[in-house]
Each structure stands twice: as C-alpha cells, then as structure tokens.
Short mmCIF file of C-alpha atoms and ligand atoms in Angstrom, two decimals:
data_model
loop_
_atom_site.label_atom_id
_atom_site.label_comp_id
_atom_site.label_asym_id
_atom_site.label_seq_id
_atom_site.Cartn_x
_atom_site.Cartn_y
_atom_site.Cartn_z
CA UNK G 7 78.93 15.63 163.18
CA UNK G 8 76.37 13.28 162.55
CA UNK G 9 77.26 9.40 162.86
CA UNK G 10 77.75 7.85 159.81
CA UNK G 11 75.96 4.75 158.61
CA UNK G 12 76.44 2.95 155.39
CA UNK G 13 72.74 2.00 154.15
CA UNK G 14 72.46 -1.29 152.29
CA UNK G 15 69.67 -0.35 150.57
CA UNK G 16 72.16 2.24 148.94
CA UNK G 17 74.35 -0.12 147.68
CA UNK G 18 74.50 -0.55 143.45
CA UNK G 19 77.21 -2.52 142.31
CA UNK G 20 76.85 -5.21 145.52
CA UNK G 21 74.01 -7.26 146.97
CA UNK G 22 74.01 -7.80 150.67
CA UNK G 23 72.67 -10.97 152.12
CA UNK G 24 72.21 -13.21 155.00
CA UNK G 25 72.35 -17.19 154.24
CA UNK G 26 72.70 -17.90 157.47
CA UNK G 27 71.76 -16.10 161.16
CA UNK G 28 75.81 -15.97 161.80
CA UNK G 29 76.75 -15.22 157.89
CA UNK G 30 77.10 -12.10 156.14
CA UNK G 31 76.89 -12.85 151.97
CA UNK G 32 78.46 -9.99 149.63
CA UNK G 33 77.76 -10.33 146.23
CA UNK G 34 79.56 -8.50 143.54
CA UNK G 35 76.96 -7.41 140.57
CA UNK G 36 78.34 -5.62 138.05
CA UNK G 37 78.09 -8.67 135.81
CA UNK G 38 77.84 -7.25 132.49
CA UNK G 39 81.11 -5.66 133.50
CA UNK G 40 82.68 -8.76 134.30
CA UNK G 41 82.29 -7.14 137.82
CA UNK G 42 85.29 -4.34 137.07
CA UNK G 43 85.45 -2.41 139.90
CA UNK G 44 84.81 1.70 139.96
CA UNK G 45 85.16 3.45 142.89
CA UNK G 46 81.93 2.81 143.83
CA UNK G 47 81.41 -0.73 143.77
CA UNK G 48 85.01 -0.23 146.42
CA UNK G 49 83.21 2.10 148.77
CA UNK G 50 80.08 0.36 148.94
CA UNK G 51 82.17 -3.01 149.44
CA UNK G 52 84.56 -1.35 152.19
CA UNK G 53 80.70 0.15 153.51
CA UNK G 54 79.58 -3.44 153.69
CA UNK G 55 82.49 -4.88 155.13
CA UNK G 56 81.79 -2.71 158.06
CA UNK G 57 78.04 -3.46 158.63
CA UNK G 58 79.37 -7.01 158.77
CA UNK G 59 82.47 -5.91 161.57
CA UNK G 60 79.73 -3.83 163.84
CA UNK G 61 77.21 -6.62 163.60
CA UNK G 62 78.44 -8.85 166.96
CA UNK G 63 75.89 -11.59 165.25
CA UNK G 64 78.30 -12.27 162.23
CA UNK G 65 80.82 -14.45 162.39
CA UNK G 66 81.60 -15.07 158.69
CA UNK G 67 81.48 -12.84 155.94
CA UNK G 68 81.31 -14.57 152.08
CA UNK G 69 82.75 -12.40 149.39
CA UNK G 70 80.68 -13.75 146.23
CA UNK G 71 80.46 -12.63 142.65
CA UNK G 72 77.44 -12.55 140.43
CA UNK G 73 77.92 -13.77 136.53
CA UNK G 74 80.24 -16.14 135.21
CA UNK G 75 83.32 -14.18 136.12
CA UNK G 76 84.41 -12.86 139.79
CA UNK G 77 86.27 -9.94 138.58
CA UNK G 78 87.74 -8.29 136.00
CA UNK G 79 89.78 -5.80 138.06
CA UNK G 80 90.21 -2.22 138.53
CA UNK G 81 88.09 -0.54 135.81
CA UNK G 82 90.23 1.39 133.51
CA UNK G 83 87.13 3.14 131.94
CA UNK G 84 86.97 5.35 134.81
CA UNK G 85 88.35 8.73 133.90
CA UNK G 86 86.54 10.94 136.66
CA UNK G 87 87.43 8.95 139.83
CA UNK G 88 88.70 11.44 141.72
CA UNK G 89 84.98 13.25 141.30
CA UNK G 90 83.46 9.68 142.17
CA UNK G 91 85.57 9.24 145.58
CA UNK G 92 84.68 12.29 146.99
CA UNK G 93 81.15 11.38 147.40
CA UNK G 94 82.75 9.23 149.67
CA UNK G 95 84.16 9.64 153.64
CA UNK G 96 88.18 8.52 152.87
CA UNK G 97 88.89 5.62 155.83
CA UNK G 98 92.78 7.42 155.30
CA UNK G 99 94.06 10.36 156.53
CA UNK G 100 96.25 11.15 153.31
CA UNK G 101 95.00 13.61 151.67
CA UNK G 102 91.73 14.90 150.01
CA UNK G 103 92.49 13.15 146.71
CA UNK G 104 92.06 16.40 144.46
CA UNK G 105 96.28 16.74 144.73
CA UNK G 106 98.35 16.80 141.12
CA UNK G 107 101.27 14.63 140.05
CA UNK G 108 102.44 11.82 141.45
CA UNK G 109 101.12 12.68 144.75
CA UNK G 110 97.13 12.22 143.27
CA UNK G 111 98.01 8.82 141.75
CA UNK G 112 100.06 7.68 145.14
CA UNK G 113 96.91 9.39 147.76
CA UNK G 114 94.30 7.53 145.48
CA UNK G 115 95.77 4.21 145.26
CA UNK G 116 97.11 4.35 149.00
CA UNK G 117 92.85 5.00 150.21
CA UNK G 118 91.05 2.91 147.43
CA UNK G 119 93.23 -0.02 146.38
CA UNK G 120 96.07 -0.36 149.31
CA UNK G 121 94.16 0.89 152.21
CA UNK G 122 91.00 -1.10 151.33
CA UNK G 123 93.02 -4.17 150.70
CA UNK G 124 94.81 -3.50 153.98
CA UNK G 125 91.95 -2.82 156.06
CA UNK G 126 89.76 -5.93 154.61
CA UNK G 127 92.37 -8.35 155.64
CA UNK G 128 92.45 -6.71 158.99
CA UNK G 129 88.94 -7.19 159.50
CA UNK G 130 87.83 -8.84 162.82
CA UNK G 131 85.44 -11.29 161.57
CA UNK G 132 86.56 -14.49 159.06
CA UNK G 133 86.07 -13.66 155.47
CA UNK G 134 85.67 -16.10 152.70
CA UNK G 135 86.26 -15.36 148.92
CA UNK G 136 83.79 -17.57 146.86
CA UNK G 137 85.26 -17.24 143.14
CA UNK G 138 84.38 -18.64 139.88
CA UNK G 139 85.82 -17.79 136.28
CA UNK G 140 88.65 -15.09 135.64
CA UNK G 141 89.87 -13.15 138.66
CA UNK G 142 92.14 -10.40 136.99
CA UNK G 143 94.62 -8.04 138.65
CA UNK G 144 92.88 -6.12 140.79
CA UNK G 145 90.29 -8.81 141.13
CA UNK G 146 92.80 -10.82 142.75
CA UNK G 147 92.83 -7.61 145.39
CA UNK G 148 89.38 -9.04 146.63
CA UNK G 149 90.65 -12.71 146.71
CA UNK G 150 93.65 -12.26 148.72
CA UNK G 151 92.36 -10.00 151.66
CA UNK G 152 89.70 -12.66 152.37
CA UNK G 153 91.37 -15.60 154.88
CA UNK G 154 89.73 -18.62 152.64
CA UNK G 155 89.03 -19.07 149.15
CA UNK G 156 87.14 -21.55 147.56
CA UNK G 157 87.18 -21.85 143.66
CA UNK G 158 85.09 -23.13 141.25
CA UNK G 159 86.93 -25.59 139.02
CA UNK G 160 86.62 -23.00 136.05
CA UNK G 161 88.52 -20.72 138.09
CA UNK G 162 91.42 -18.96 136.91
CA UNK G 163 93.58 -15.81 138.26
CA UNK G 164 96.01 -13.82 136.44
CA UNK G 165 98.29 -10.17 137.09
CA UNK G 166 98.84 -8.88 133.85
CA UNK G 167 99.63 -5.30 135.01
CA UNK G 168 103.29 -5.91 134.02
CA UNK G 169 102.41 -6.50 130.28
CA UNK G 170 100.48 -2.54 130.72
CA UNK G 171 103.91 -0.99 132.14
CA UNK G 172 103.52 -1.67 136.02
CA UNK G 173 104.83 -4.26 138.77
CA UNK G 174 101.91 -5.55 139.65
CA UNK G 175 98.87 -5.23 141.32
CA UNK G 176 98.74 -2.39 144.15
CA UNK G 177 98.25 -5.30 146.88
CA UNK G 178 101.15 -7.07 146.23
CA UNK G 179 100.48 -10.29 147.99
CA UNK G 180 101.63 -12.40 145.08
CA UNK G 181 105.38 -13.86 147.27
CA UNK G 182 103.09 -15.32 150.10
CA UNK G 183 100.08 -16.42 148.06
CA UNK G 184 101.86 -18.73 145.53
CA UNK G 185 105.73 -18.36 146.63
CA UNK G 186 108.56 -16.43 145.15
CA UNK G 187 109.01 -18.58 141.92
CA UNK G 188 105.17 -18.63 140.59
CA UNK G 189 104.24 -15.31 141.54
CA UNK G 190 107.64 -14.17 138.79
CA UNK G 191 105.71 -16.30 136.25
CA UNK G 192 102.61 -14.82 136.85
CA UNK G 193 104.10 -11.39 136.29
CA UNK G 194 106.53 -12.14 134.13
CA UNK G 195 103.94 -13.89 131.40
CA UNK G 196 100.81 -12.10 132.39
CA UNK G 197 99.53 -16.62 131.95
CA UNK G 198 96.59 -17.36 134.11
CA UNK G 199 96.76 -19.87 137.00
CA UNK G 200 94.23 -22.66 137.40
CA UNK G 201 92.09 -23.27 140.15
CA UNK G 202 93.80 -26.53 140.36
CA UNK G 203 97.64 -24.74 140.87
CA UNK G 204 95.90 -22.26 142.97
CA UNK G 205 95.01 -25.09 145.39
CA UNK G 206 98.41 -26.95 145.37
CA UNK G 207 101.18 -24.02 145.60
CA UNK G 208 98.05 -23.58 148.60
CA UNK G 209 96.60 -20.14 147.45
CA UNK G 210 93.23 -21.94 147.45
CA UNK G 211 91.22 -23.91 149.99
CA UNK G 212 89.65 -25.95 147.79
CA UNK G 213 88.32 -26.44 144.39
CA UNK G 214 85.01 -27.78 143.89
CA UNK G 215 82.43 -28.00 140.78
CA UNK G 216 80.80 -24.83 140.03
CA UNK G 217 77.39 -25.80 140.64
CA UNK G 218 78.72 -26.91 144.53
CA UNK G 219 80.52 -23.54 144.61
CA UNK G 220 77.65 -21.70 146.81
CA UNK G 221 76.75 -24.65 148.77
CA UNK G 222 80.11 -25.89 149.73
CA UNK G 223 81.31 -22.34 150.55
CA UNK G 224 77.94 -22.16 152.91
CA UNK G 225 79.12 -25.41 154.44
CA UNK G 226 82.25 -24.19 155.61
CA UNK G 227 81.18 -20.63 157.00
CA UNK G 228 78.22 -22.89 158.94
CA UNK G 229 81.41 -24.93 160.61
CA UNK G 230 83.34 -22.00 160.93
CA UNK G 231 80.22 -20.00 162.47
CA UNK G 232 79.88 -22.25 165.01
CA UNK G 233 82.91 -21.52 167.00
CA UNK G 234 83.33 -19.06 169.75
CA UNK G 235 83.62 -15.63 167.92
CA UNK G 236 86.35 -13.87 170.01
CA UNK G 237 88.96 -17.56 169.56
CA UNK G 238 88.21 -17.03 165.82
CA UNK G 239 89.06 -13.19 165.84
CA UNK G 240 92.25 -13.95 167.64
CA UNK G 241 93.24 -16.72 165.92
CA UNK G 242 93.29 -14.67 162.46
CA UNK G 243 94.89 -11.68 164.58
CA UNK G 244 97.48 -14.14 165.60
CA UNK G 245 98.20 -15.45 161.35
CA UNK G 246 98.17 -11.93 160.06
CA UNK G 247 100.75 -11.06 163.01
CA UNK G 248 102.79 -13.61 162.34
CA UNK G 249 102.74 -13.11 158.40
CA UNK G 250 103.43 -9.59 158.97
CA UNK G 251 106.20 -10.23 161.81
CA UNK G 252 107.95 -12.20 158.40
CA UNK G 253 108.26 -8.65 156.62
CA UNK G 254 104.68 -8.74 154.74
CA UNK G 255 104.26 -5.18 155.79
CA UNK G 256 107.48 -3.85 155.10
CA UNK G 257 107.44 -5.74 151.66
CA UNK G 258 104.02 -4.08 150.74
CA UNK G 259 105.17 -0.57 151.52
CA UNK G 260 108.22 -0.85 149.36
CA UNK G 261 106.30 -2.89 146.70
CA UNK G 262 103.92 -0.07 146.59
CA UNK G 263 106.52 2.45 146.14
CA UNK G 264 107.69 0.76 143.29
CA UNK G 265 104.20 0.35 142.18
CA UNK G 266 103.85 4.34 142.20
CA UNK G 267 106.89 4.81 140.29
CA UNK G 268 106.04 2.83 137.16
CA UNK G 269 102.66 4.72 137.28
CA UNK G 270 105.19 7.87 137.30
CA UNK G 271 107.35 6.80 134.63
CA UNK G 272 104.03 6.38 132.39
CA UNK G 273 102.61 9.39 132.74
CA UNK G 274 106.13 11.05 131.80
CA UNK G 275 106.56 8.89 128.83
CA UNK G 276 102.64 8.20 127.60
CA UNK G 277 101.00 10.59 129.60
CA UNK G 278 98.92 8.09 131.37
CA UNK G 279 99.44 5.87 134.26
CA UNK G 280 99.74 2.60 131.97
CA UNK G 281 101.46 1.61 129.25
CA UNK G 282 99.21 2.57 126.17
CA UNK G 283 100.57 -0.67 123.99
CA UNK G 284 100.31 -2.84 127.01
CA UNK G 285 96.15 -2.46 127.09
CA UNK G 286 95.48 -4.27 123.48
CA UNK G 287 98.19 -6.61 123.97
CA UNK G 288 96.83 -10.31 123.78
CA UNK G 289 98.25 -11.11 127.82
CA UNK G 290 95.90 -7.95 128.71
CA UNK G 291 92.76 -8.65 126.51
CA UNK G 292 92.48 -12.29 126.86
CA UNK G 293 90.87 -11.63 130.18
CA UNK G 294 90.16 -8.14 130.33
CA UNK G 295 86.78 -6.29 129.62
CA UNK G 296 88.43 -5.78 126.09
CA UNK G 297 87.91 -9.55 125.08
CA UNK G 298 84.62 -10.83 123.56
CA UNK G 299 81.78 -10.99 125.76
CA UNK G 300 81.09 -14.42 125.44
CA UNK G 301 84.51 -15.80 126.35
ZN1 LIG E 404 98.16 1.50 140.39
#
C-alpha cells in the first residue's frame, strides 16, 4: 500500500502556515460559517496536525481561526457525513462508519470528535489555541486539546448541547478546564463564559486585546520554540500523564457513554440525534450559525 501523505495544498477549510522556522500556524477558514466544522475541515485539521508531528523542525503548532469568530462548533447542516468521512483513512480501528443504530452515531463520534480530540492532545509537539469571539460546543473541542490558549478580550465560550437534549460536548473536558462547579453552570444554562473567567478559574493563559492576539500568541511559541524539543515533549507527556493518572481517561470514556445515550434517546423520541426544540431555543441560537450574521 502506498504511503500516505496529507498534501497541504489539498487542504479547503484550513490554511497552513509557517510564522516562524520552529512554528507551525493552522488557520481555521470557514469564516462565513463562523468556522462550523464538517468532516472535512476535521480531517484536513487532524491531516495537518500530523505534517506538524513528522516535521522534527516544529516545535510549536498555533491553532488560529480566520473571521471574527473561532468556531461555531460541529456543523449540524451536515446530513451526508458518513459519505464525507469515507473519503477519508479513519486514524480508529472501530468500524467502517457505514453501521446503523446506535452503533453509527457511537463509531462516528468515537473517530471524528473523541478520537481527534484525544489524539490532538496527545500530540508530541506544544500546541497553542489562538481564539477570538464565540467558541461554541464543539468549538471548545479545538480549544481544549491544545496545551495553551490565549484569548482575545472579546472572547467568549459556551456548551449549549444540554439545551439541544445532550450532556455535553463529546470531549468532555469541562471538570478540569473550569472545575466541577462552573463547568454545571455552563451546562446547566447553556450562558457563555468570558475571556476574563476563562483566565481566572485558569482555563486561559492569558487575555490580551484583539489586535495583540496574533502577535502575542507568536511571542510565546518564539519562547517556547526555543527550548530543547525532546524536554518540551516530555514535559507535556509528563502533565497529560498525570491528568490522566487523576481519572481524566476513565471520566471521558464514561462521559462519552452517556454522551451516546442521549443521542439514543433522541433518535427514539424525535428521530434525530438532538433535541428538535432545543436547536431554535434562544441558549442555542444566540451563538449558533442560526443567529444573525452580524452579531
Ligand atoms: Zn454527539
């Protein structure tokens, strides 16, 4: 079999880049989409992620977002995603994605959303999420996998899955990014966080103006970049162990599992995965691709 290499040329929904010799920039840009994510703008970012892990020149890798908004989350427009994944090589060994029931909702979400999320936070090299404006549900999926994030002060992250019928978002890193008690609000009320809040319960680096966000978020991958590569790969191995050494891993399975069974219960009471009332609802739309364009 021929060895596979992702082609950045390819890509559609990301721009790659290289700021600096040690840097790797990836720039979401589906920006009239408020950068919702399809299954191709995942595969092409999981295809990115691994130029930058077999390139031994990166050090850093900056997750970016074009337009005023870093992500909207998982786009819910996509009704043939099964037939857009397999264009893809799965990086699981589930299943081939085409299977019915319960089991097709579980084997997508376990390769797209949990194994990507899984396998980005995993990755060798130090990833920083650069975010401005709303990061929604499953844009909170590209946040958290990243080690740093720096927000603009406009920034503002919400999971309003619970207000559409499920328990939150597939990478359910909400207990160790903001602690037990905020991450109930947040799913509780579907109410968006600041950047500010973000930075003190210490889900955020730092918050900076918007027009520093680029710059300052170069500034710290140049610092970071200049230490020895294999101290900074075992230095994040060594956090991520001891995170998951807490129960993080056993919590996401289980979390998951619950996950799959509100998408279960749906689809026996709506016929869908979601909660048809919960999509209109004003917690959903007052971040979602359903609000006014020029909110
Ligand atoms: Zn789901």
């Amino acid at each position: 079999m021929p060895k596979r290499t992702p082609l950045a040329e390819n890509f559609e929904t990301i721009v790659l880049d290289r700021p600096l010799p040690a840097v790797l920039r990836i720039t979401l840009n589906r920006p009239d989409a408020r950068n919702a994510q399809d299954p191709r703008m995942l595969y092409e970012l999981n295809d990115a992620f691994d130029i930058g892990a077999r390139d031994e020149e990166i050090k850093v890798i900056i997750l970016a977002a074009n337009g005023p908004h870093f992500s909207a989350g998982h786009d819910l427009r996509v009704t043939d995603g099964v037939a857009q994944m397999e264009q893809y090589d799965p990086v699981s060994t589930w299943c081939g994605f085409s299977c019915k029931g319960a089991e097709g909702r579980y084997s997508i979400e376990k390769e797209m959303y949990l194994g990507f999320c899984e396998r980005w936070r995993n990755h060798s090299k130090v990833t920083i999420a650069q975010v401005q404006g709303k990061v929604i549900a499953g844009g909170l999926m590209l946040v958290w996998p990243c080690d740093l994030v720096i927000a603009a002060e406009d920034a503002q992250f919400c999971d309003n899955t619970v207000a559409m019928g499920v328990c939150g978002a597939e990478f359910f890193n909400h207990i160790y990014e903001v602690g037990v008690r905020k991450a109930k609000e947040m799913l509780f009320t579907a109410e968006f966080l600041s950047a500010q809040d973000a930075w003190r319960l210490g889900m955020v680096n730092h918050v900076v103006k918007l027009e520093d966000l680029e710059s300052a978020t170069l500034a710290l991958a140049e610092k970071i970049a200049r230490k020895p590569a294999f101290a900074l790969k075992m230095a994040k191995e060594a956090c991520n162990a001891g995170q998951d050494a807490q129960g993080r891993a056993n919590q996401m399975q289980t979390s998951f599992a619950l996950h799959q069974l509100t998408h279960a219960h749906n689809n026996l009471l709506f016929n869908m995965p979601i909660d048809p009332s919960g999509i209109m609802s004003p917690a959903v739309a007052a971040g979602s691709r359903y609000a006014k364009k020029d909110e």
